[in-house]
């Protein structure tokens, strides 16, 4: 199907991908159409070996080689200078191309069998939470694509880290499965795109996808940040007085302080990777149950907590309730 120019969704270790032949313009057009994706948001090209990479770029920067050696195959996407072989619609006209070698055995087997690099965004309709289970893909794309390979639940549950390695200093454009702390081990100088942390809406992120209100549930959502006692106080107040159906997404530690009903569990506060793994599934559950408001507990921005918080803030459209510091 991939060789015919059709769309096939497949599991990866981060989230499910919606794949098409990366070298076929018409196949790529189908991706944008099935997802309802804005055409200025470029795609990630998935490869199974290094010789596929060599055809897609003008050069592999030394910075990129270092990261490939340590973190490929895995949840790290590298932005590199693109070659002429890659169609404009894949890169949305940029001079760079984003490439990733996934570690999921089914993903690698699919790319190998097709014998082609596979362009694949997350396999959700644009604006919906990313799919971490086969049923999420069916929910969003059944009838719109040729095939779905259903595997097990995604291991990470958040997307790959997007790292720009075209400059002197590597820069994180999207936090993800390979954490900043892990990247610091090979690049003491790594930086984070300042637009990711800025509240100034006019600052343009370098990864076009970061400007959209992504991952959004239908409910009105807010993220709670502060001490456990502050989060408990706000959540109790909300559960008592809010109109409409709502839920609190809380760690074990916070959930213990709250009534049993309308509190959904994100796992231990010490393990943001559990919360990251559950977040998108819980947001979809909110839609399915017609939840009208969501309060999500904020985590520390450490390790996978950084990716978790990036996705939570986006889902909430930037709405954060913060404890005032005395
Ligand atoms: O984990 C993942 O990365 C998943 C799985 C399927 O591999 N894919 C994924 O794709 O998350 P998508 O399309 O949902 O997100 C791709 C991100 C977008 O934010 C896009 O703007 C950015 O990568 N991107 C793609 N090409 C880029 C480029 N040349 N420069 C900067 N950012 C780029
Ligand atoms: Mg996506």
Tab-separated table of C-alpha atoms in Angstrom, residues 14-301:
chain	number	residue	atom	x	y	z
A	14	UNK	CA	6.039	7.326	20.759
A	15	UNK	CA	2.568	7.567	19.177
A	16	UNK	CA	0.921	5.999	16.099
A	17	UNK	CA	2.080	7.448	12.776
A	18	UNK	CA	0.147	8.050	9.544
A	19	UNK	CA	2.559	6.888	6.862
A	20	UNK	CA	3.034	7.547	3.161
A	21	UNK	CA	5.893	7.270	0.657
A	22	UNK	CA	8.026	10.320	1.538
A	23	UNK	CA	9.189	10.715	-2.067
A	24	UNK	CA	5.711	10.775	-3.651
A	25	UNK	CA	4.020	14.196	-3.785
A	26	UNK	CA	0.514	12.827	-4.326
A	27	UNK	CA	0.820	10.398	-1.435
A	28	UNK	CA	1.939	13.271	0.813
A	29	UNK	CA	-1.041	15.373	-0.263
A	30	UNK	CA	-3.272	12.571	1.009
A	31	UNK	CA	-1.722	12.841	4.478
A	32	UNK	CA	-2.564	16.551	4.762
A	33	UNK	CA	-6.069	15.842	3.510
A	34	UNK	CA	-6.840	12.872	5.791
A	35	UNK	CA	-5.564	14.750	8.842
A	36	UNK	CA	-7.014	18.133	7.935
A	37	UNK	CA	-3.520	19.434	8.571
A	38	UNK	CA	-2.425	22.985	7.659
A	39	UNK	CA	0.028	22.791	4.736
A	40	UNK	CA	2.625	24.981	6.507
A	41	UNK	CA	3.304	22.259	9.098
A	42	UNK	CA	6.094	19.957	7.824
A	43	UNK	CA	6.267	16.172	8.302
A	44	UNK	CA	8.824	13.864	9.903
A	45	UNK	CA	10.462	11.341	7.567
A	46	UNK	CA	10.995	7.892	9.103
A	47	UNK	CA	13.962	5.777	8.022
A	48	UNK	CA	15.191	2.248	8.728
A	49	UNK	CA	18.911	2.756	8.028
A	50	UNK	CA	21.598	5.379	7.471
A	51	UNK	CA	21.727	5.073	3.686
A	52	UNK	CA	18.098	6.290	3.580
A	53	UNK	CA	19.198	9.373	5.545
A	54	UNK	CA	22.067	10.109	3.163
A	55	UNK	CA	19.663	10.485	0.219
A	56	UNK	CA	17.451	12.955	2.057
A	57	UNK	CA	20.081	15.455	3.224
A	58	UNK	CA	22.894	17.474	1.642
A	59	UNK	CA	25.121	16.454	4.533
A	60	UNK	CA	24.863	14.780	7.904
A	61	UNK	CA	26.197	17.452	10.306
A	62	UNK	CA	28.752	16.126	12.849
A	63	UNK	CA	26.342	17.160	15.627
A	64	UNK	CA	23.742	14.849	14.099
A	65	UNK	CA	26.114	11.876	13.938
A	66	UNK	CA	26.724	12.158	17.650
A	67	UNK	CA	22.988	12.008	18.421
A	68	UNK	CA	22.322	9.182	15.959
A	69	UNK	CA	25.005	7.077	17.553
A	70	UNK	CA	23.580	7.511	21.014
A	71	UNK	CA	19.804	7.772	20.523
A	72	UNK	CA	18.842	6.044	17.250
A	73	UNK	CA	16.747	4.077	16.819
A	74	UNK	CA	14.488	5.964	19.242
A	75	UNK	CA	12.268	8.974	19.997
A	76	UNK	CA	14.601	11.641	18.600
A	77	UNK	CA	13.927	13.579	15.382
A	78	UNK	CA	16.842	15.453	13.802
A	79	UNK	CA	16.358	18.559	11.656
A	80	UNK	CA	19.021	18.566	8.912
A	81	UNK	CA	19.680	20.389	5.612
A	82	UNK	CA	17.440	18.799	2.964
A	83	UNK	CA	18.432	17.419	-0.414
A	84	UNK	CA	16.508	18.001	-3.674
A	85	UNK	CA	15.144	14.464	-3.531
A	86	UNK	CA	12.635	15.292	-0.859
A	87	UNK	CA	9.414	16.981	-2.143
A	88	UNK	CA	8.577	20.522	-0.963
A	89	UNK	CA	5.268	19.423	0.520
A	90	UNK	CA	7.076	17.199	3.053
A	91	UNK	CA	9.153	20.094	4.410
A	92	UNK	CA	6.432	22.733	3.891
A	93	UNK	CA	8.944	24.649	1.788
A	94	UNK	CA	11.648	24.786	4.504
A	95	UNK	CA	15.327	24.257	3.620
A	96	UNK	CA	15.532	21.553	6.278
A	97	UNK	CA	14.026	18.106	6.716
A	98	UNK	CA	13.112	16.338	9.984
A	99	UNK	CA	14.239	12.686	10.135
A	100	UNK	CA	13.759	9.958	12.701
A	101	UNK	CA	14.663	6.273	12.995
A	102	UNK	CA	11.967	4.693	15.194
A	103	UNK	CA	12.795	1.786	17.510
A	104	UNK	CA	9.419	0.048	17.298
A	105	UNK	CA	9.983	-3.302	15.519
A	106	UNK	CA	6.754	-2.995	13.492
A	107	UNK	CA	7.662	0.509	12.304
A	108	UNK	CA	11.143	-0.601	11.225
A	109	UNK	CA	9.755	-3.719	9.524
A	110	UNK	CA	7.242	-1.613	7.579
A	111	UNK	CA	9.887	0.868	6.340
A	112	UNK	CA	12.189	-2.030	5.447
A	113	UNK	CA	9.491	-3.911	3.574
A	114	UNK	CA	8.449	-0.789	1.643
A	115	UNK	CA	12.118	-0.063	0.901
A	116	UNK	CA	11.303	3.651	1.109
A	117	UNK	CA	11.541	6.460	3.647
A	118	UNK	CA	8.064	6.969	5.150
A	119	UNK	CA	6.729	10.436	5.973
A	120	UNK	CA	4.469	10.194	9.006
A	121	UNK	CA	2.817	12.730	11.267
A	122	UNK	CA	0.889	11.477	14.281
A	123	UNK	CA	-2.149	9.488	13.102
A	124	UNK	CA	-4.831	11.753	14.556
A	125	UNK	CA	-7.113	14.305	12.929
A	126	UNK	CA	-5.400	17.685	13.267
A	127	UNK	CA	-6.129	19.291	16.646
A	128	UNK	CA	-7.155	16.023	18.357
A	129	UNK	CA	-4.952	14.340	20.990
A	130	UNK	CA	-2.248	12.146	19.434
A	131	UNK	CA	-3.105	8.426	19.171
A	132	UNK	CA	-1.406	6.092	21.646
A	133	UNK	CA	-3.626	3.077	20.904
A	134	UNK	CA	-4.837	1.482	17.665
A	135	UNK	CA	-8.447	2.285	18.591
A	136	UNK	CA	-7.611	6.017	18.684
A	137	UNK	CA	-6.508	5.807	15.054
A	138	UNK	CA	-9.687	3.946	14.101
A	139	UNK	CA	-11.722	6.617	15.925
A	140	UNK	CA	-10.138	9.453	13.933
A	141	UNK	CA	-9.250	7.994	10.531
A	142	UNK	CA	-11.434	4.959	9.785
A	143	UNK	CA	-12.670	5.278	6.216
A	144	UNK	CA	-10.091	7.957	5.364
A	145	UNK	CA	-6.999	5.744	4.948
A	146	UNK	CA	-6.096	2.467	3.242
A	147	UNK	CA	-4.841	0.506	6.235
A	148	UNK	CA	-3.977	0.440	9.912
A	149	UNK	CA	-1.459	-1.856	11.558
A	150	UNK	CA	-2.693	-2.231	15.121
A	151	UNK	CA	-0.005	-3.030	17.652
A	152	UNK	CA	0.309	-2.641	21.399
A	153	UNK	CA	-0.115	0.617	23.273
A	154	UNK	CA	2.675	3.139	22.595
A	155	UNK	CA	5.538	2.947	25.070
A	156	UNK	CA	6.143	6.698	25.533
A	157	UNK	CA	2.729	8.156	24.745
A	158	UNK	CA	4.236	11.539	23.784
A	159	UNK	CA	5.923	12.361	20.502
A	160	UNK	CA	9.636	12.394	19.725
A	161	UNK	CA	11.976	15.214	20.691
A	162	UNK	CA	12.630	17.497	17.708
A	163	UNK	CA	16.258	18.668	17.710
A	164	UNK	CA	17.708	21.187	15.247
A	165	UNK	CA	21.300	20.209	14.435
A	166	UNK	CA	21.848	22.624	11.535
A	167	UNK	CA	23.518	25.338	13.645
A	168	UNK	CA	26.593	25.537	15.889
A	169	UNK	CA	24.573	24.712	18.985
A	170	UNK	CA	21.910	21.988	18.983
A	171	UNK	CA	18.462	23.327	19.841
A	172	UNK	CA	15.380	21.519	21.160
A	173	UNK	CA	12.367	22.620	19.094
A	174	UNK	CA	9.898	20.219	20.736
A	175	UNK	CA	10.496	18.369	24.029
A	176	UNK	CA	9.787	14.633	23.776
A	177	UNK	CA	10.883	11.081	24.465
A	178	UNK	CA	14.626	11.844	24.571
A	179	UNK	CA	14.865	14.314	27.452
A	180	UNK	CA	16.986	17.463	27.779
A	181	UNK	CA	18.920	15.742	30.578
A	182	UNK	CA	19.762	12.849	28.217
A	183	UNK	CA	20.862	15.271	25.483
A	184	UNK	CA	23.058	17.154	27.978
A	185	UNK	CA	25.138	13.986	28.321
A	186	UNK	CA	26.392	14.377	24.751
A	187	UNK	CA	25.870	18.127	24.242
A	188	UNK	CA	26.653	20.211	27.353
A	189	UNK	CA	25.708	23.255	25.233
A	190	UNK	CA	22.211	22.128	24.112
A	191	UNK	CA	19.550	24.858	24.290
A	192	UNK	CA	15.766	25.002	24.230
A	193	UNK	CA	13.948	27.168	21.658
A	194	UNK	CA	13.077	30.213	23.839
A	195	UNK	CA	9.679	30.502	22.133
A	196	UNK	CA	8.622	27.222	23.800
A	197	UNK	CA	8.806	28.737	27.267
A	198	UNK	CA	7.739	32.243	26.389
A	199	UNK	CA	4.251	33.501	27.237
A	200	UNK	CA	4.570	36.047	24.423
A	201	UNK	CA	2.264	34.775	21.683
A	202	UNK	CA	4.144	36.849	19.093
A	203	UNK	CA	7.323	34.850	19.490
A	204	UNK	CA	7.467	32.421	16.654
A	205	UNK	CA	8.515	28.852	17.500
A	206	UNK	CA	11.039	27.348	15.063
A	207	UNK	CA	9.049	24.135	14.833
A	208	UNK	CA	5.916	25.187	12.932
A	209	UNK	CA	3.759	22.572	14.688
A	210	UNK	CA	4.320	24.247	18.051
A	211	UNK	CA	2.191	27.243	17.147
A	212	UNK	CA	-1.045	25.308	16.840
A	213	UNK	CA	-3.408	24.548	19.709
A	214	UNK	CA	-2.697	20.876	19.464
A	215	UNK	CA	-3.798	17.901	21.479
A	216	UNK	CA	-6.948	19.702	22.467
A	217	UNK	CA	-9.905	18.019	24.157
A	218	UNK	CA	-13.356	19.570	23.688
A	219	UNK	CA	-13.558	20.463	27.387
A	220	UNK	CA	-12.277	23.715	28.877
A	221	UNK	CA	-8.977	22.737	30.398
A	222	UNK	CA	-6.586	24.328	32.897
A	223	UNK	CA	-3.238	23.206	34.338
A	224	UNK	CA	-2.643	23.536	38.093
A	225	UNK	CA	0.840	24.557	39.212
A	226	UNK	CA	2.130	24.910	42.757
A	227	UNK	CA	2.480	23.041	46.042
A	228	UNK	CA	0.424	19.942	46.820
A	229	UNK	CA	-1.661	21.896	49.340
A	230	UNK	CA	-2.410	24.613	46.779
A	231	UNK	CA	-3.394	22.054	44.144
A	232	UNK	CA	-5.595	20.260	46.678
A	233	UNK	CA	-7.348	23.478	47.682
A	234	UNK	CA	-8.113	24.567	44.104
A	235	UNK	CA	-9.226	21.083	43.031
A	236	UNK	CA	-11.566	20.651	46.030
A	237	UNK	CA	-13.092	24.044	45.397
A	238	UNK	CA	-13.659	23.229	41.742
A	239	UNK	CA	-15.138	19.777	42.427
A	240	UNK	CA	-17.556	21.314	44.948
A	241	UNK	CA	-18.734	24.380	43.087
A	242	UNK	CA	-18.238	23.970	39.335
A	243	UNK	CA	-21.164	23.628	36.990
A	244	UNK	CA	-21.236	20.858	34.406
A	245	UNK	CA	-19.403	17.546	34.192
A	246	UNK	CA	-15.745	17.851	35.032
A	247	UNK	CA	-12.710	15.817	36.033
A	248	UNK	CA	-9.445	16.367	37.851
A	249	UNK	CA	-6.427	14.558	36.360
A	250	UNK	CA	-4.236	13.967	39.405
A	251	UNK	CA	-1.143	12.099	40.554
A	252	UNK	CA	-1.588	9.339	43.183
A	253	UNK	CA	-0.362	11.822	45.768
A	254	UNK	CA	-2.957	14.475	44.949
A	255	UNK	CA	-5.726	11.924	44.301
A	256	UNK	CA	-5.327	10.636	47.871
A	257	UNK	CA	-6.313	14.094	49.135
A	258	UNK	CA	-9.445	14.305	46.978
A	259	UNK	CA	-12.837	12.522	46.936
A	260	UNK	CA	-13.025	9.326	44.860
A	261	UNK	CA	-15.415	10.571	42.196
A	262	UNK	CA	-14.401	12.650	39.184
A	263	UNK	CA	-10.677	12.215	39.826
A	264	UNK	CA	-8.672	10.304	37.198
A	265	UNK	CA	-5.256	8.982	37.954
A	266	UNK	CA	-1.969	10.015	36.323
A	267	UNK	CA	0.249	7.678	38.405
A	268	UNK	CA	2.908	8.556	40.954
A	269	UNK	CA	4.141	12.169	40.990
A	270	UNK	CA	7.685	10.785	41.016
A	271	UNK	CA	7.084	9.185	37.590
A	272	UNK	CA	6.089	11.755	34.954
A	273	UNK	CA	6.616	9.068	32.313
A	274	UNK	CA	3.450	7.330	33.551
A	275	UNK	CA	1.441	10.549	33.267
A	276	UNK	CA	2.935	11.192	29.799
A	277	UNK	CA	1.894	7.700	28.766
A	278	UNK	CA	-1.710	8.206	29.932
A	279	UNK	CA	-2.386	11.842	29.067
A	280	UNK	CA	-3.656	11.588	25.480
A	281	UNK	CA	-5.816	8.550	26.230
A	282	UNK	CA	-7.405	10.357	29.198
A	283	UNK	CA	-8.063	13.472	27.089
A	284	UNK	CA	-9.834	11.317	24.503
A	285	UNK	CA	-11.856	9.683	27.294
A	286	UNK	CA	-12.933	13.180	28.360
A	287	UNK	CA	-14.321	13.797	24.870
A	288	UNK	CA	-16.064	10.413	24.761
A	289	UNK	CA	-17.785	11.137	28.090
A	290	UNK	CA	-18.676	14.703	27.147
A	291	UNK	CA	-16.653	16.182	29.986
A	292	UNK	CA	-17.033	19.989	30.059
A	293	UNK	CA	-14.068	21.033	32.206
A	294	UNK	CA	-10.697	19.477	33.077
A	295	UNK	CA	-8.225	20.442	35.786
A	296	UNK	CA	-4.879	18.762	35.170
A	297	UNK	CA	-2.167	18.593	37.784
A	298	UNK	CA	1.105	20.178	36.695
A	299	UNK	CA	4.371	18.253	37.121
A	300	UNK	CA	7.983	19.347	37.479
A	301	UNK	CA	9.675	20.162	34.160
